[in-house]
Tab-separated table of C-alpha atoms and ligand atoms in Angstrom:
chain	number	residue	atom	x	y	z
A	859	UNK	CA	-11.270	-6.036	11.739
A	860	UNK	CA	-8.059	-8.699	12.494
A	861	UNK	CA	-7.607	-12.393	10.793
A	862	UNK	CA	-5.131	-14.655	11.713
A	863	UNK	CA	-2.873	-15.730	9.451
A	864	UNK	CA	-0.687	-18.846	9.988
A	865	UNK	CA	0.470	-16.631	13.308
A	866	UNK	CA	0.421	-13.384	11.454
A	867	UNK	CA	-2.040	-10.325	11.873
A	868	UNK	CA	-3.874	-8.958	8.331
A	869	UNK	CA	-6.406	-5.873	9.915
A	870	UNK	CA	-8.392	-3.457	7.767
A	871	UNK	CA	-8.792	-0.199	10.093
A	872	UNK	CA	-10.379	3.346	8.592
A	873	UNK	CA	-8.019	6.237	9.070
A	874	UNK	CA	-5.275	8.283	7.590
A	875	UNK	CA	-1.908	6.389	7.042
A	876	UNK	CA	0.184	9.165	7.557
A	877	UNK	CA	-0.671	8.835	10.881
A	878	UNK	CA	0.130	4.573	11.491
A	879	UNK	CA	2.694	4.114	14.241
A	880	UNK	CA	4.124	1.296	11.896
A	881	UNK	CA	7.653	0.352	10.591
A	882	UNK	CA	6.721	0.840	6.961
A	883	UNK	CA	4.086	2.748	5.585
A	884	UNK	CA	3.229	2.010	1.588
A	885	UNK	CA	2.903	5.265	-0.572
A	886	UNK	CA	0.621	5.356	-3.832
A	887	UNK	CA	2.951	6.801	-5.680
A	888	UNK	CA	3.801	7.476	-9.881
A	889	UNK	CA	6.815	6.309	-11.747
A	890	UNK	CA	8.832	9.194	-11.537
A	891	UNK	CA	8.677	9.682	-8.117
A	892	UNK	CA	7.524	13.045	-8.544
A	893	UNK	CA	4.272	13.362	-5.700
A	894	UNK	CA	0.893	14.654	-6.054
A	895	UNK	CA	-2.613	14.157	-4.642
A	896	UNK	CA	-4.180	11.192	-2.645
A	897	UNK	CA	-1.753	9.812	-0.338
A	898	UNK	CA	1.299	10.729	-2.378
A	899	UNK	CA	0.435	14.502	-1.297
A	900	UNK	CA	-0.558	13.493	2.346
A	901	UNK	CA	2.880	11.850	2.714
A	902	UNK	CA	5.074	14.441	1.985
A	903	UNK	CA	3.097	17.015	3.489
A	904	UNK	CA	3.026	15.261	6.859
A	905	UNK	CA	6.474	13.942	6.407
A	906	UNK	CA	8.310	17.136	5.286
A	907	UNK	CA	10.884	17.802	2.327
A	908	UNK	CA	13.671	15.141	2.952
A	909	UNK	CA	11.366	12.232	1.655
A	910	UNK	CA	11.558	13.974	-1.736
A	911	UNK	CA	14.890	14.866	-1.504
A	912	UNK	CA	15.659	11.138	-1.308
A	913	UNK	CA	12.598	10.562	-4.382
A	914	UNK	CA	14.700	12.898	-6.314
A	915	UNK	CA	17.904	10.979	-5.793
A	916	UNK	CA	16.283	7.457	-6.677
A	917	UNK	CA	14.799	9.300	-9.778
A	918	UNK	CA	11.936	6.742	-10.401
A	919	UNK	CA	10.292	3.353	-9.756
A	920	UNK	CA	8.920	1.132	-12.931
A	921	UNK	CA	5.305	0.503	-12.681
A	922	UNK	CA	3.854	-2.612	-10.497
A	923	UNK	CA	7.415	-2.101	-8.269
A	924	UNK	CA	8.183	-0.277	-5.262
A	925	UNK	CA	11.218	1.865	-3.443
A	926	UNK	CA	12.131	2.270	-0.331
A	927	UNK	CA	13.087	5.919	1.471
A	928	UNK	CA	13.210	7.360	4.921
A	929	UNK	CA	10.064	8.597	6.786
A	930	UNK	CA	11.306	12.682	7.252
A	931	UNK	CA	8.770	13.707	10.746
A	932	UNK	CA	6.252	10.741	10.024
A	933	UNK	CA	5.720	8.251	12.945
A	934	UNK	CA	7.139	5.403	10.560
A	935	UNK	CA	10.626	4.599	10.047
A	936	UNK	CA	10.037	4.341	5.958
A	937	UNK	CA	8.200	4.995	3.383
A	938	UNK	CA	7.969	2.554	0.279
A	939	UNK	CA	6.633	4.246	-2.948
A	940	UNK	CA	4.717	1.323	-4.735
A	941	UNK	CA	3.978	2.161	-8.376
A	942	UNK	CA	0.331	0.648	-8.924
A	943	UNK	CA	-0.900	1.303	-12.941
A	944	UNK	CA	-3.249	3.386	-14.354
A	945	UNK	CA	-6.542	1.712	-15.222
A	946	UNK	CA	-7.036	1.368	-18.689
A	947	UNK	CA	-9.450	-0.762	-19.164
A	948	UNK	CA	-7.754	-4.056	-17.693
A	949	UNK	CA	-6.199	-5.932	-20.788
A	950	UNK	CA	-3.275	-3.844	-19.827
A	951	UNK	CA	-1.689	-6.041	-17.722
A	952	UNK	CA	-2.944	-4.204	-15.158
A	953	UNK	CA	-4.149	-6.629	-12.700
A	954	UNK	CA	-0.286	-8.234	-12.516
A	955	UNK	CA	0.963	-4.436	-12.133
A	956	UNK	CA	-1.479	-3.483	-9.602
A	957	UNK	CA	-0.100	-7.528	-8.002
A	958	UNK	CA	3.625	-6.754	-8.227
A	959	UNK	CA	3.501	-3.501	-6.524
A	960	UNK	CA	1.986	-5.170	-3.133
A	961	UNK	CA	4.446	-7.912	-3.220
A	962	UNK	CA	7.608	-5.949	-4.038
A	963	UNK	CA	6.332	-3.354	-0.967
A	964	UNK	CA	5.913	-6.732	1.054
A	965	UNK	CA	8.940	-8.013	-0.106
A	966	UNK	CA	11.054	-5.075	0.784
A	967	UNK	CA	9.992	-4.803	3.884
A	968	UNK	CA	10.388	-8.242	4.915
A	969	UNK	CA	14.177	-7.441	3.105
A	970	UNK	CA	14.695	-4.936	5.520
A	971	UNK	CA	13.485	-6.796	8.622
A	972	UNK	CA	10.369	-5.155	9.123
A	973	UNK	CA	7.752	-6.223	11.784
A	974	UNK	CA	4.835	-3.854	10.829
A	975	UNK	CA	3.435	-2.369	7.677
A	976	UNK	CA	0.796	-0.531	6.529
A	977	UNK	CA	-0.886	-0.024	2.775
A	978	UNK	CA	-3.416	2.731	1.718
A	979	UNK	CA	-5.535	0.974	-1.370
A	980	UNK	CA	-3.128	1.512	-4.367
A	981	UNK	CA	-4.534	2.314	-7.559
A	982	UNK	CA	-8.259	3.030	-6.836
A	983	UNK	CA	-8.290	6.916	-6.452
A	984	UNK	CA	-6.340	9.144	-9.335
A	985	UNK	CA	-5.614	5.688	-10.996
A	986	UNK	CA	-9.062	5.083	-11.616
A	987	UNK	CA	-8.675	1.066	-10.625
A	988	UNK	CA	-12.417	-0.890	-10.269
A	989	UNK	CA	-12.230	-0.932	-6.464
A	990	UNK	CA	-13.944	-4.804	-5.737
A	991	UNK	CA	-11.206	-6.116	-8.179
A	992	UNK	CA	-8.219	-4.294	-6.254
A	993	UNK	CA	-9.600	-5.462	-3.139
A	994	UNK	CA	-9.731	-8.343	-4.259
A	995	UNK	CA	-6.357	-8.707	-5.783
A	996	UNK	CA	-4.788	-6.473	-2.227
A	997	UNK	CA	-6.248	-8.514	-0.296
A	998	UNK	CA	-4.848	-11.942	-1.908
A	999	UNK	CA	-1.653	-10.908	-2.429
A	1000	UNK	CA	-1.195	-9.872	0.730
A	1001	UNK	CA	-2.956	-13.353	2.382
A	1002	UNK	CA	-0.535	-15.336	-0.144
A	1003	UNK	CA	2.836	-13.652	1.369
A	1004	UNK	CA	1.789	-14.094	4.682
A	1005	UNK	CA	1.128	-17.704	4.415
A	1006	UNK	CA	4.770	-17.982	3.172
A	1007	UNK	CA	6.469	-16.772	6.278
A	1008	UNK	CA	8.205	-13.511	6.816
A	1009	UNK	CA	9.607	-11.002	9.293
A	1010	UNK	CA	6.402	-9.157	9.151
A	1011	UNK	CA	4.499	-10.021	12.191
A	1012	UNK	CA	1.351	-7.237	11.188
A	1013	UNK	CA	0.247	-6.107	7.611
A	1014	UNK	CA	-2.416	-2.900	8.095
A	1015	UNK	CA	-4.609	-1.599	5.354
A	1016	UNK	CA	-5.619	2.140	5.987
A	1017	UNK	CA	-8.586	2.721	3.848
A	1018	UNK	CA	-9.415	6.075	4.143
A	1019	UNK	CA	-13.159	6.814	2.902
A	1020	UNK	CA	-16.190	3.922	4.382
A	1021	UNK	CA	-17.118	2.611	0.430
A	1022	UNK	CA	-13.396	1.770	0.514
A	1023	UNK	CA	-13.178	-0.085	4.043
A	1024	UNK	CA	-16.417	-1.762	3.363
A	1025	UNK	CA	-14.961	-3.557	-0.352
A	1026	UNK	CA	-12.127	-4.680	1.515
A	1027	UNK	CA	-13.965	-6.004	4.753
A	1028	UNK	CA	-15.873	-7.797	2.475
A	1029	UNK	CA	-13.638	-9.510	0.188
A	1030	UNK	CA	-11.807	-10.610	3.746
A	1031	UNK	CA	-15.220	-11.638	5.041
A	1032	UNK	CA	-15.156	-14.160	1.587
A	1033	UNK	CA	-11.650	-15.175	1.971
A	1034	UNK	CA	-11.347	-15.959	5.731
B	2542	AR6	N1	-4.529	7.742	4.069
B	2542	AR6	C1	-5.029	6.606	3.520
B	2542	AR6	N2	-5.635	6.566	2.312
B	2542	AR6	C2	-5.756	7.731	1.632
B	2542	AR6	C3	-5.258	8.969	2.127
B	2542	AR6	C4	-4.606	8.937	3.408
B	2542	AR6	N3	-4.097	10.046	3.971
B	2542	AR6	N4	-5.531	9.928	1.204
B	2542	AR6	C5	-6.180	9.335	0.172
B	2542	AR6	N5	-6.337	8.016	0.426
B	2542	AR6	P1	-4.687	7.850	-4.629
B	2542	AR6	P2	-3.718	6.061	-6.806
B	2542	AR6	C6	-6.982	6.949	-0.394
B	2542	AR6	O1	-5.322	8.765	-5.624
B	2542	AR6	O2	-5.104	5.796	-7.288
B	2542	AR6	C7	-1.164	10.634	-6.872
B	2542	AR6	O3	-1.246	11.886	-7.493
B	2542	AR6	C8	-7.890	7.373	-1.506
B	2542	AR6	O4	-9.171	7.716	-0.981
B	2542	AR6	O5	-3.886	8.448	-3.522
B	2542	AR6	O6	-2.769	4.910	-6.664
B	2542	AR6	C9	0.165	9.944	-7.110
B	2542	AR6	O7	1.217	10.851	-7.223
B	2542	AR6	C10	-7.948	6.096	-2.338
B	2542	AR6	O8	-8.838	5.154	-1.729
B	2542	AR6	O9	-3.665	6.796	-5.365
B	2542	AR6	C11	-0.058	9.195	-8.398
B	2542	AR6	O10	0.187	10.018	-9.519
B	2542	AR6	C12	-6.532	5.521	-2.190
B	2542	AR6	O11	-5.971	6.226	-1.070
B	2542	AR6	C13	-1.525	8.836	-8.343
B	2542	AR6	O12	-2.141	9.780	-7.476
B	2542	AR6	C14	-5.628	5.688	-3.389
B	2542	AR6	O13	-5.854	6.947	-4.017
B	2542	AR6	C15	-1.736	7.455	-7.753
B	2542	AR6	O14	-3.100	7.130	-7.800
């Protein structure tokens, strides 16, 4: 699924995001930088040991931020490790967290001059995040930074299971 957007492309596909022929792909990944499961573990498996070389170097990315490193052997030219937070119940400031990571990932990649990006759903697998309100709040923040103009020509969201890709086709579905 593909909406316009003043000129820009937003498209929801199903898939794995290691595998996005993009400039940028968007990691779900924890403050210290340190890697796990989900996507976080899919990344640097696929991608090999220099992307947490260069993890260990930054040494950690505050919550509802992102960083930027190379890709290692992915198909992407970087990686950007957006922090989403944990759910706990959401009067934890969670919903501006789970906000700021997007739009710092969008914002460094239009930084860097980036055409193409691509986002797994941050924050709704280990992190426990109610998936119809991340959609929602992906979804809008995304929409919003698009409208505003930028480098990026194509924002992607990889969802990688169908409950996931049908939330998010949805909440586009209300918003277009
Ligand atoms: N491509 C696209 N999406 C994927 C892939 C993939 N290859 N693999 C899983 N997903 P999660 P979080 C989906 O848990 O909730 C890690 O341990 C998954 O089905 O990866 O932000 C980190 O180190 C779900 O829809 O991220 C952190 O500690 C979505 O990606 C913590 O988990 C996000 O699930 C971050 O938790």
């Amino acid at each position: 699924m593909k909406v316009d957007i003043k000129g820009r492309t937003l498209a929801l596909v199903r898939g794995d995001i290691t595998l996005q022929a993009v400039d940028a792909i968007v990691n779900a990944a924890n403050a210290g930088l340190r890697g796990g499961g989900g996507v976080d573990g899919a990344i640097h498996r696929a991608g090999g040991p220099e992307i947490m070389e260069e993890c260990r170097r930054i040494g950690g990315c505050p919550t509802g931020t992102a960083c930027v490193t190379g890709a290692g052997k992915l198909r992407a030219r970087h990686v950007i490790h957006a922090v989403g937070p944990r759910w706990k119940g959401g009067d934890r400031g969670e919903a501006g967290l789970l906000a700021g990571a997007y739009r710092s990932s969008l914002e460094a990649a239009a930084k860097l001059g980036l055409a193409s990006m691509a986002f797994p759903s941050l924050s709704t697998g280990a992190y426990g995040y109610p998936l119809e309100q991340a959609a929602a709040i992906a979804i809008a923040t995304v929409t919003d930074f698009l409208k505003g103009g930028t480098s990026l020509q194509q924002v992607t969201f990889v969802l990688f299971d169908q409950e996931t890709f049908a939330v998010f086709e949805q909440e586009l579905n209300e918003r277009a």
